[in-house]
mmCIF file of C-alpha atoms in Angstrom:
data_model
loop_
_atom_site.group_PDB
_atom_site.id
_atom_site.type_symbol
_atom_site.label_atom_id
_atom_site.label_comp_id
_atom_site.label_asym_id
_atom_site.label_seq_id
_atom_site.Cartn_x
_atom_site.Cartn_y
_atom_site.Cartn_z
ATOM 1 C CA MET A 541 11.665 -5.695 -8.624
ATOM 2 C CA THR A 542 12.230 -4.467 -5.205
ATOM 3 C CA ASP A 543 10.394 -1.244 -5.569
ATOM 4 C CA GLN A 544 8.412 -1.552 -8.729
ATOM 5 C CA PRO A 545 8.789 -3.016 -12.177
ATOM 6 C CA ALA A 546 9.173 -0.313 -14.745
ATOM 7 C CA PRO A 547 12.226 -0.413 -16.935
ATOM 8 C CA ARG A 548 14.059 2.849 -16.614
ATOM 9 C CA GLY A 549 17.482 2.102 -17.934
ATOM 10 C CA ALA A 550 20.263 -0.409 -17.595
ATOM 11 C CA ASP A 551 22.052 1.595 -14.929
ATOM 12 C CA GLN A 552 19.097 1.668 -12.534
ATOM 13 C CA PRO A 553 18.647 -1.322 -10.239
ATOM 14 C CA ALA A 554 15.849 -3.506 -11.517
ATOM 15 C CA SER A 555 14.756 -4.026 -7.962
ATOM 16 C CA GLN A 556 13.857 -0.370 -8.037
ATOM 17 C CA THR A 557 12.408 -0.381 -11.537
ATOM 18 C CA VAL A 558 8.723 -0.795 -11.595
ATOM 19 C CA ALA A 559 7.281 2.429 -12.853
ATOM 20 C CA GLY A 560 4.293 2.655 -15.097
ATOM 21 C CA PRO A 561 4.309 0.610 -18.265
ATOM 22 C CA PRO A 562 5.136 2.546 -21.404
ATOM 23 C CA GLN A 563 2.058 3.676 -23.221
ATOM 24 C CA GLY A 564 3.504 3.232 -26.700
ATOM 25 C CA GLY A 565 4.961 0.198 -28.436
ATOM 26 C CA ASP A 566 3.950 -1.996 -31.276
ATOM 27 C CA ALA A 567 0.695 -3.719 -30.441
ATOM 28 C CA PRO A 568 0.512 -7.397 -31.292
ATOM 29 C CA ALA A 569 -1.393 -8.232 -34.432
ATOM 30 C CA ALA A 570 -3.974 -10.741 -33.239
ATOM 31 C CA PRO A 571 -7.321 -11.833 -34.581
ATOM 32 C CA ASP A 572 -10.005 -9.160 -34.489
ATOM 33 C CA GLY A 573 -12.174 -10.148 -31.516
ATOM 34 C CA GLY A 574 -9.345 -11.389 -29.310
ATOM 35 C CA HIS A 575 -7.105 -8.482 -30.247
ATOM 36 C CA ALA A 576 -9.791 -5.887 -29.474
ATOM 37 C CA ARG A 577 -10.566 -7.535 -26.128
ATOM 38 C CA ALA A 578 -6.888 -7.648 -25.202
ATOM 39 C CA GLU A 579 -6.421 -3.989 -26.169
ATOM 40 C CA ALA A 580 -9.404 -2.991 -24.046
ATOM 41 C CA ALA A 581 -7.981 -4.973 -21.123
ATOM 42 C CA ARG A 582 -4.599 -3.294 -21.498
ATOM 43 C CA ALA A 583 -6.218 0.165 -21.520
ATOM 44 C CA ALA A 584 -8.207 -0.743 -18.402
ATOM 45 C CA LEU A 585 -5.085 -1.888 -16.557
ATOM 46 C CA HIS A 586 -3.267 1.324 -17.467
ATOM 47 C CA ALA A 587 -6.255 3.215 -16.048
ATOM 48 C CA VAL A 588 -5.933 1.278 -12.784
ATOM 49 C CA ARG A 589 -2.650 3.040 -12.052
ATOM 50 C CA ALA A 590 -4.304 6.455 -12.336
ATOM 51 C CA GLU A 591 -7.069 5.384 -9.949
ATOM 52 C CA VAL A 592 -4.611 4.081 -7.353
ATOM 53 C CA ALA A 593 -2.743 7.401 -7.529
ATOM 54 C CA LYS A 594 -5.890 9.124 -6.216
ATOM 55 C CA ALA A 595 -5.274 7.484 -2.831
ATOM 56 C CA VAL A 596 -1.592 6.509 -2.842
ATOM 57 C CA VAL A 597 1.136 9.002 -3.684
ATOM 58 C CA GLY A 598 4.236 8.018 -5.601
ATOM 59 C CA GLN A 599 4.171 4.213 -5.516
ATOM 60 C CA ASP A 600 3.903 3.547 -9.257
ATOM 61 C CA GLN A 601 6.515 0.788 -9.090
ATOM 62 C CA ALA A 602 4.610 -1.192 -6.477
ATOM 63 C CA VAL A 603 1.345 -0.804 -8.417
ATOM 64 C CA SER A 604 3.000 -2.073 -11.602
ATOM 65 C CA GLY A 605 4.493 -4.956 -9.670
ATOM 66 C CA LEU A 606 1.083 -5.983 -8.364
ATOM 67 C CA ILE A 607 -0.409 -5.858 -11.872
ATOM 68 C CA VAL A 608 2.461 -7.923 -13.297
ATOM 69 C CA ALA A 609 1.922 -10.497 -10.543
ATOM 70 C CA LEU A 610 -1.797 -10.710 -11.345
ATOM 71 C CA LEU A 611 -1.122 -11.165 -15.066
ATOM 72 C CA ALA A 612 1.571 -13.787 -14.461
ATOM 73 C CA ARG A 613 -0.625 -15.601 -11.912
ATOM 74 C CA GLY A 614 1.959 -15.064 -9.214
ATOM 75 C CA HIS A 615 2.121 -13.602 -5.723
ATOM 76 C CA ILE A 616 3.955 -10.565 -4.420
ATOM 77 C CA LEU A 617 5.822 -9.675 -1.242
ATOM 78 C CA LEU A 618 5.811 -5.987 -0.288
ATOM 79 C CA GLU A 619 8.544 -4.976 2.135
ATOM 80 C CA GLY A 620 8.796 -1.649 3.898
ATOM 81 C CA VAL A 621 8.750 0.041 7.260
ATOM 82 C CA PRO A 622 5.348 0.644 8.875
ATOM 83 C CA GLY A 623 3.433 3.647 7.568
ATOM 84 C CA VAL A 624 4.380 3.697 3.869
ATOM 85 C CA ALA A 625 0.827 2.818 2.693
ATOM 86 C CA LYS A 626 1.364 -0.873 1.857
ATOM 87 C CA THR A 627 -2.097 -1.836 3.108
ATOM 88 C CA LEU A 628 -3.788 1.185 1.506
ATOM 89 C CA LEU A 629 -2.087 0.346 -1.788
ATOM 90 C CA VAL A 630 -3.542 -3.169 -1.895
ATOM 91 C CA ARG A 631 -7.024 -2.027 -0.826
ATOM 92 C CA THR A 632 -7.076 0.704 -3.472
ATOM 93 C CA LEU A 633 -5.899 -1.681 -6.182
ATOM 94 C CA ALA A 634 -8.688 -4.133 -5.339
ATOM 95 C CA THR A 635 -11.249 -1.319 -5.561
ATOM 96 C CA ALA A 636 -9.951 -0.150 -8.935
ATOM 97 C CA LEU A 637 -9.988 -3.740 -10.256
ATOM 98 C CA SER A 638 -13.438 -4.481 -8.835
ATOM 99 C CA ILE A 639 -12.266 -7.727 -7.232
ATOM 100 C CA ASP A 640 -12.968 -9.173 -3.806
ATOM 101 C CA THR A 641 -10.313 -8.638 -1.168
ATOM 102 C CA LYS A 642 -9.792 -9.719 2.425
ATOM 103 C CA ARG A 643 -7.158 -8.784 4.967
ATOM 104 C CA VAL A 644 -5.508 -10.961 7.604
ATOM 105 C CA GLN A 645 -3.383 -9.339 10.286
ATOM 106 C CA PHE A 646 -0.661 -11.880 11.024
ATOM 107 C CA THR A 647 0.184 -12.011 14.724
ATOM 108 C CA PRO A 648 2.177 -14.454 16.894
ATOM 109 C CA ASP A 649 -1.029 -16.167 18.115
ATOM 110 C CA LEU A 650 -2.701 -16.542 14.699
ATOM 111 C CA MET A 651 -3.537 -20.190 13.900
ATOM 112 C CA PRO A 652 -3.521 -21.851 10.423
ATOM 113 C CA GLY A 653 -7.282 -22.387 10.580
ATOM 114 C CA ASP A 654 -7.764 -18.645 11.050
ATOM 115 C CA VAL A 655 -6.410 -18.252 7.513
ATOM 116 C CA THR A 656 -7.635 -21.302 5.611
ATOM 117 C CA GLY A 657 -10.891 -22.018 7.428
ATOM 118 C CA SER A 658 -11.900 -24.915 9.642
ATOM 119 C CA MET A 659 -14.561 -27.507 10.358
ATOM 120 C CA ILE A 660 -17.268 -26.193 12.716
ATOM 121 C CA TYR A 661 -19.872 -28.336 14.460
ATOM 122 C CA ASP A 662 -23.422 -27.322 13.571
ATOM 123 C CA SER A 663 -25.523 -28.348 16.574
ATOM 124 C CA GLY A 664 -28.783 -27.789 14.680
ATOM 125 C CA ARG A 665 -27.873 -30.227 11.909
ATOM 126 C CA GLY A 666 -25.783 -32.459 14.129
ATOM 127 C CA GLU A 667 -22.786 -32.481 11.783
ATOM 128 C CA PHE A 668 -19.557 -30.674 10.976
ATOM 129 C CA GLU A 669 -19.471 -28.111 8.199
ATOM 130 C CA PHE A 670 -16.628 -26.189 6.637
ATOM 131 C CA ARG A 671 -16.416 -22.509 7.396
ATOM 132 C CA PRO A 672 -14.162 -20.819 4.774
ATOM 133 C CA GLY A 673 -11.343 -18.614 5.982
ATOM 134 C CA PRO A 674 -10.297 -15.264 4.524
ATOM 135 C CA VAL A 675 -8.059 -17.027 1.976
ATOM 136 C CA PHE A 676 -11.193 -17.608 -0.117
ATOM 137 C CA THR A 677 -10.986 -14.312 -1.970
ATOM 138 C CA ASN A 678 -9.395 -12.801 -5.085
ATOM 139 C CA LEU A 679 -6.803 -10.621 -3.416
ATOM 140 C CA LEU A 680 -5.609 -11.692 0.018
ATOM 141 C CA LEU A 681 -3.683 -9.075 1.963
ATOM 142 C CA ALA A 682 -1.436 -10.994 4.354
ATOM 143 C CA ASP A 683 -0.411 -8.090 6.547
ATOM 144 C CA GLU A 684 2.925 -8.348 8.368
ATOM 145 C CA ILE A 685 3.307 -11.995 7.413
ATOM 146 C CA ASN A 686 6.661 -12.264 9.161
ATOM 147 C CA ARG A 687 5.128 -11.498 12.557
ATOM 148 C CA THR A 688 3.558 -14.952 12.784
ATOM 149 C CA PRO A 689 5.458 -18.214 13.433
ATOM 150 C CA PRO A 690 6.417 -20.573 10.564
ATOM 151 C CA LYS A 691 3.523 -22.952 11.314
ATOM 152 C CA THR A 692 0.966 -20.292 10.382
ATOM 153 C CA GLN A 693 3.096 -18.892 7.554
ATOM 154 C CA SER A 694 3.084 -22.372 5.981
ATOM 155 C CA SER A 695 -0.724 -22.456 5.951
ATOM 156 C CA LEU A 696 -0.526 -20.386 2.767
ATOM 157 C CA LEU A 697 1.850 -22.718 0.911
ATOM 158 C CA GLU A 698 -0.828 -24.946 -0.656
ATOM 159 C CA ALA A 699 -3.058 -21.971 -1.464
ATOM 160 C CA MET A 700 -0.221 -20.128 -3.200
ATOM 161 C CA GLU A 701 1.056 -23.098 -5.174
ATOM 162 C CA GLU A 702 -2.044 -25.196 -5.904
ATOM 163 C CA ARG A 703 -4.729 -22.505 -5.566
ATOM 164 C CA GLN A 704 -6.708 -24.764 -3.294
ATOM 165 C CA VAL A 705 -7.068 -25.457 0.419
ATOM 166 C CA THR A 706 -7.251 -28.930 1.941
ATOM 167 C CA VAL A 707 -9.055 -29.198 5.279
ATOM 168 C CA ASP A 708 -10.073 -32.493 6.866
ATOM 169 C CA GLY A 709 -8.978 -34.401 3.773
ATOM 170 C CA THR A 710 -11.129 -32.413 1.349
ATOM 171 C CA SER A 711 -9.600 -30.044 -1.220
ATOM 172 C CA ARG A 712 -11.510 -26.860 -1.990
ATOM 173 C CA PRO A 713 -10.567 -24.641 -4.961
ATOM 174 C CA LEU A 714 -9.940 -20.951 -4.461
ATOM 175 C CA PRO A 715 -11.604 -18.232 -6.565
ATOM 176 C CA SER A 716 -9.968 -17.010 -9.763
ATOM 177 C CA PRO A 717 -8.058 -14.769 -9.957
ATOM 178 C CA PHE A 718 -6.216 -15.404 -6.693
ATOM 179 C CA LEU A 719 -3.272 -13.340 -5.505
ATOM 180 C CA VAL A 720 -1.507 -13.173 -2.161
ATOM 181 C CA ALA A 721 -0.083 -9.720 -1.519
ATOM 182 C CA ALA A 722 1.938 -10.161 1.653
ATOM 183 C CA THR A 723 3.534 -7.295 3.524
ATOM 184 C CA GLN A 724 6.485 -7.617 5.838
ATOM 185 C CA ASN A 725 8.612 -5.333 7.935
ATOM 186 C CA PRO A 726 12.357 -5.480 7.360
ATOM 187 C CA VAL A 727 13.638 -8.651 8.997
ATOM 188 C CA GLU A 728 15.952 -6.732 11.337
ATOM 189 C CA TYR A 729 12.894 -5.549 13.235
ATOM 190 C CA GLU A 730 12.263 -7.142 16.642
ATOM 191 C CA GLY A 731 9.590 -9.841 16.822
ATOM 192 C CA THR A 732 9.794 -11.040 13.219
ATOM 193 C CA TYR A 733 10.083 -14.584 11.870
ATOM 194 C CA PRO A 734 11.997 -14.576 8.571
ATOM 195 C CA LEU A 735 10.115 -16.459 5.842
ATOM 196 C CA PRO A 736 11.785 -19.784 4.967
ATOM 197 C CA GLU A 737 13.294 -20.239 1.494
ATOM 198 C CA ALA A 738 10.485 -22.606 0.431
ATOM 199 C CA GLN A 739 7.880 -19.928 1.057
ATOM 200 C CA LEU A 740 9.895 -17.058 -0.369
ATOM 201 C CA ASP A 741 10.286 -19.069 -3.570
ATOM 202 C CA ARG A 742 6.510 -19.062 -4.018
ATOM 203 C CA PHE A 743 6.400 -15.297 -4.355
ATOM 204 C CA LEU A 744 6.797 -14.235 -7.954
ATOM 205 C CA MET A 745 8.318 -10.928 -6.890
ATOM 206 C CA LYS A 746 9.493 -8.994 -3.881
ATOM 207 C CA VAL A 747 8.977 -5.244 -4.135
ATOM 208 C CA THR A 748 10.425 -2.764 -1.686
ATOM 209 C CA VAL A 749 8.050 0.062 -0.788
ATOM 210 C CA PRO A 750 10.393 2.936 0.094
ATOM 211 C CA LEU A 751 9.923 5.993 2.223
ATOM 212 C CA PRO A 752 8.639 8.782 -0.060
ATOM 213 C CA PRO A 753 10.765 11.701 -1.189
ATOM 214 C CA ARG A 754 10.035 15.049 0.442
ATOM 215 C CA SER A 755 7.765 16.301 -2.365
ATOM 216 C CA ASP A 756 5.570 13.190 -2.162
ATOM 217 C CA GLU A 757 5.426 13.363 1.627
ATOM 218 C CA VAL A 758 4.295 16.993 1.452
ATOM 219 C CA GLN A 759 1.560 15.934 -0.977
ATOM 220 C CA VAL A 760 0.432 13.190 1.445
ATOM 221 C CA LEU A 761 0.068 15.740 4.240
ATOM 222 C CA GLU A 762 -1.751 18.179 1.951
ATOM 223 C CA ARG A 763 -4.306 15.479 1.084
ATOM 224 C CA HIS A 764 -4.887 14.645 4.745
ATOM 225 C CA ALA A 765 -5.176 18.331 5.620
ATOM 226 C CA ALA A 766 -7.847 18.622 2.906
ATOM 227 C CA GLY A 767 -9.868 15.819 4.530
ATOM 228 C CA PHE A 768 -8.613 12.640 2.862
ATOM 229 C CA ASP A 769 -9.735 9.557 4.794
ATOM 230 C CA PRO A 770 -7.862 6.349 3.867
ATOM 231 C CA ARG A 771 -10.816 4.334 5.164
ATOM 232 C CA ASP A 772 -13.197 5.950 2.667
ATOM 233 C CA LEU A 773 -11.807 5.332 -0.813
ATOM 234 C CA ALA A 774 -15.073 6.290 -2.506
ATOM 235 C CA ALA A 775 -14.810 9.793 -1.056
ATOM 236 C CA ALA A 776 -11.312 10.030 -2.540
ATOM 237 C CA GLY A 777 -12.829 9.370 -5.966
ATOM 238 C CA VAL A 778 -11.451 5.846 -6.404
ATOM 239 C CA ARG A 779 -13.791 3.830 -8.635
ATOM 240 C CA PRO A 780 -13.645 0.515 -10.484
ATOM 241 C CA VAL A 781 -12.039 0.968 -13.912
ATOM 242 C CA ALA A 782 -11.322 -2.707 -14.646
ATOM 243 C CA ALA A 783 -12.978 -6.022 -13.900
ATOM 244 C CA PRO A 784 -12.058 -9.693 -13.446
ATOM 245 C CA GLU A 785 -12.942 -10.191 -17.133
ATOM 246 C CA ASP A 786 -10.178 -7.732 -18.054
ATOM 247 C CA LEU A 787 -7.680 -9.669 -15.955
ATOM 248 C CA ALA A 788 -8.730 -12.935 -17.598
ATOM 249 C CA ALA A 789 -8.394 -11.468 -21.099
ATOM 250 C CA ALA A 790 -5.050 -9.900 -20.219
ATOM 251 C CA SER A 791 -3.676 -13.135 -18.744
ATOM 252 C CA ALA A 792 -4.719 -15.010 -21.883
ATOM 253 C CA ALA A 793 -2.965 -12.398 -24.040
ATOM 254 C CA VAL A 794 0.198 -12.629 -21.924
ATOM 255 C CA ARG A 795 0.384 -16.355 -22.621
ATOM 256 C CA THR A 796 0.649 -15.575 -26.359
ATOM 257 C CA VAL A 797 3.706 -13.310 -25.925
ATOM 258 C CA GLN A 798 6.643 -14.873 -27.750
ATOM 259 C CA VAL A 799 9.988 -15.612 -26.099
ATOM 260 C CA SER A 800 12.807 -16.294 -28.561
ATOM 261 C CA PRO A 801 15.333 -19.098 -27.938
ATOM 262 C CA GLU A 802 18.013 -16.436 -27.430
ATOM 263 C CA VAL A 803 16.030 -14.705 -24.670
ATOM 264 C CA LEU A 804 15.169 -18.041 -23.051
ATOM 265 C CA GLY A 805 18.867 -18.857 -23.027
ATOM 266 C CA TYR A 806 19.595 -15.454 -21.465
ATOM 267 C CA VAL A 807 17.160 -16.155 -18.608
ATOM 268 C CA VAL A 808 18.744 -19.559 -18.004
ATOM 269 C CA ASP A 809 22.262 -18.097 -18.103
ATOM 270 C CA LEU A 810 21.307 -15.487 -15.487
ATOM 271 C CA ALA A 811 19.904 -18.171 -13.179
ATOM 272 C CA ARG A 812 22.948 -20.408 -13.628
ATOM 273 C CA ALA A 813 25.318 -17.505 -12.998
ATOM 274 C CA THR A 814 23.772 -16.967 -9.549
ATOM 275 C CA ARG A 815 24.544 -20.597 -8.669
ATOM 276 C CA GLU A 816 28.212 -19.969 -9.406
ATOM 277 C CA ALA A 817 28.483 -16.582 -7.669
ATOM 278 C CA PRO A 818 31.089 -16.900 -4.887
ATOM 279 C CA SER A 819 29.132 -14.626 -2.519
ATOM 280 C CA LEU A 820 25.989 -16.780 -2.648
ATOM 281 C CA GLN A 821 25.304 -20.026 -0.820
ATOM 282 C CA LEU A 822 21.967 -20.436 -2.606
ATOM 283 C CA GLY A 823 21.374 -19.500 -6.229
ATOM 284 C CA VAL A 824 18.230 -19.284 -8.328
ATOM 285 C CA SER A 825 16.365 -22.530 -9.005
ATOM 286 C CA PRO A 826 14.636 -23.471 -12.281
ATOM 287 C CA ARG A 827 11.404 -22.254 -10.637
ATOM 288 C CA GLY A 828 13.016 -18.826 -10.318
ATOM 289 C CA ALA A 829 14.035 -18.823 -13.987
ATOM 290 C CA THR A 830 10.460 -19.731 -14.948
ATOM 291 C CA ALA A 831 9.154 -16.906 -12.750
ATOM 292 C CA LEU A 832 11.470 -14.400 -14.431
ATOM 293 C CA MET A 833 10.305 -15.498 -17.868
ATOM 294 C CA GLY A 834 6.629 -15.209 -16.844
ATOM 295 C CA ALA A 835 7.097 -11.773 -15.307
ATOM 296 C CA ALA A 836 8.997 -10.544 -18.376
ATOM 297 C CA ARG A 837 6.169 -11.738 -20.649
ATOM 298 C CA ALA A 838 3.615 -9.821 -18.568
ATOM 299 C CA TRP A 839 5.800 -6.714 -18.617
ATOM 300 C CA ALA A 840 6.308 -6.950 -22.390
ATOM 301 C CA TRP A 841 2.544 -7.205 -22.931
ATOM 302 C CA LEU A 842 1.853 -4.231 -20.666
ATOM 303 C CA SER A 843 4.433 -2.320 -22.698
ATOM 304 C CA GLY A 844 2.477 -3.011 -25.888
ATOM 305 C CA ARG A 845 4.611 -5.782 -27.409
ATOM 306 C CA ASP A 846 3.959 -9.423 -28.279
ATOM 307 C CA PHE A 847 7.582 -10.476 -27.766
ATOM 308 C CA VAL A 848 10.043 -10.340 -24.870
ATOM 309 C CA THR A 849 13.282 -8.367 -25.145
ATOM 310 C CA PRO A 850 16.421 -8.728 -22.990
ATOM 311 C CA ASP A 851 15.554 -5.334 -21.468
ATOM 312 C CA ASP A 852 12.280 -6.795 -20.180
ATOM 313 C CA VAL A 853 14.256 -9.560 -18.482
ATOM 314 C CA LYS A 854 16.750 -7.102 -16.984
ATOM 315 C CA ALA A 855 13.963 -4.807 -15.743
ATOM 316 C CA LEU A 856 12.349 -7.622 -13.744
ATOM 317 C CA ALA A 857 15.481 -9.567 -12.741
ATOM 318 C CA LYS A 858 16.093 -8.102 -9.290
ATOM 319 C CA ALA A 859 12.474 -8.056 -8.210
ATOM 320 C CA THR A 860 12.003 -11.656 -9.358
ATOM 321 C CA LEU A 861 15.336 -13.177 -8.310
ATOM 322 C CA GLY A 862 16.548 -11.102 -5.357
ATOM 323 C CA HIS A 863 14.526 -12.928 -2.708
ATOM 324 C CA ARG A 864 15.471 -16.355 -4.109
ATOM 325 C CA VAL A 865 19.199 -16.074 -3.388
ATOM 326 C CA ALA A 866 20.988 -16.399 -0.046
ATOM 327 C CA LEU A 867 24.296 -14.744 0.814
ATOM 328 C CA ARG A 868 27.168 -16.554 2.461
ATOM 329 C CA PRO A 869 27.670 -15.352 6.079
ATOM 330 C CA GLU A 870 31.157 -14.051 5.310
ATOM 331 C CA ALA A 871 29.791 -12.025 2.383
ATOM 332 C CA GLU A 872 27.148 -10.449 4.626
ATOM 333 C CA LEU A 873 29.849 -9.465 7.114
ATOM 334 C CA GLU A 874 31.688 -7.742 4.286
ATOM 335 C CA GLY A 875 28.583 -5.689 3.441
ATOM 336 C CA VAL A 876 27.692 -7.550 0.251
ATOM 337 C CA THR A 877 23.969 -7.448 -0.678
ATOM 338 C CA SER A 878 21.890 -9.618 -2.964
ATOM 339 C CA ASP A 879 21.288 -6.549 -5.142
ATOM 340 C CA SER A 880 25.016 -5.994 -5.632
ATOM 341 C CA VAL A 881 25.505 -9.663 -6.524
ATOM 342 C CA LEU A 882 22.695 -9.497 -9.081
ATOM 343 C CA ASP A 883 24.210 -6.299 -10.493
ATOM 344 C CA SER A 884 27.425 -8.250 -11.076
ATOM 345 C CA VAL A 885 25.522 -11.141 -12.638
ATOM 346 C CA LEU A 886 23.622 -8.834 -14.987
ATOM 347 C CA ALA A 887 26.861 -7.141 -15.973
ATOM 348 C CA SER A 888 28.739 -10.402 -16.593
ATOM 349 C CA VAL A 889 26.176 -12.450 -18.546
ATOM 350 C CA PRO A 890 26.269 -11.615 -22.289
ATOM 351 C CA VAL A 891 23.076 -9.983 -23.551
ATOM 352 C CA PRO A 892 21.688 -11.545 -26.744
ATOM 353 C CA ARG A 893 21.520 -9.225 -29.744
#
């Protein structure tokens, strides 16, 4: 899911397939109360996409990717050149979901304590007290995460994996839900520190936020000419249409989505095929296979089904696996990309019927 996670067909790269979830589908037959709550949550999450569109033009894939990450209790990496509304997208999503959000601008001089919090001496009480950092929120926007050195990048590792922060020997839990939405400029840009494999592996998905087509760019300018202010989302008509309770109900419903042994085997076969690909020096780990299964379950539920199909897996494969593989240097010199390798893997692994 490099751009967004909406299945659009087998011939379209999954890294670019994150459009809006289909509105139809067979709804799971669950017990009355739980089923009604889950259906209401699904309707609310579909409404979130319409709200985000009031401020952000043409990024349906990225919005869907963020929602899938929230439902699968994962984190998301948004990559794109400056000025494609990555920050505005995250802020608008948080407003529509009615969840707390904080932003950290990652810079070369940012320290780990600036993110996680630190112990501060209280002269009045004569003792140290913990002052929480911006990581104590529901949706943390880690802006330009690859502009800070690895020491500060790693300050998020415990928060992303354990959903807690340990400072001065004391572990403090983070709020629920908790999602890191990190943005990064393409790694070829000057002054960037590529994220190490261990940290990349903790992102459920990497979504590429592309430059808009001409029609969308014209619409962006028309909105600004009409007085749109990206700093005032309320004036743009963005309002909360979902709540943390909807996310909790949706996440619980996602965990009931069935994955058949055949589809589980398909996920494993895809992961194992990357480990044998001659162009790759690093294939997908079992953690990556688990991430793909979790993302596919969330996508299936958003699509109105209580079971995962091979198409769900294929739709999320590139976004979930692309950042977990590493090309051999000679393959890079030949112009091979991780997307092209995953295309070959998807084409070569038999799809269960």
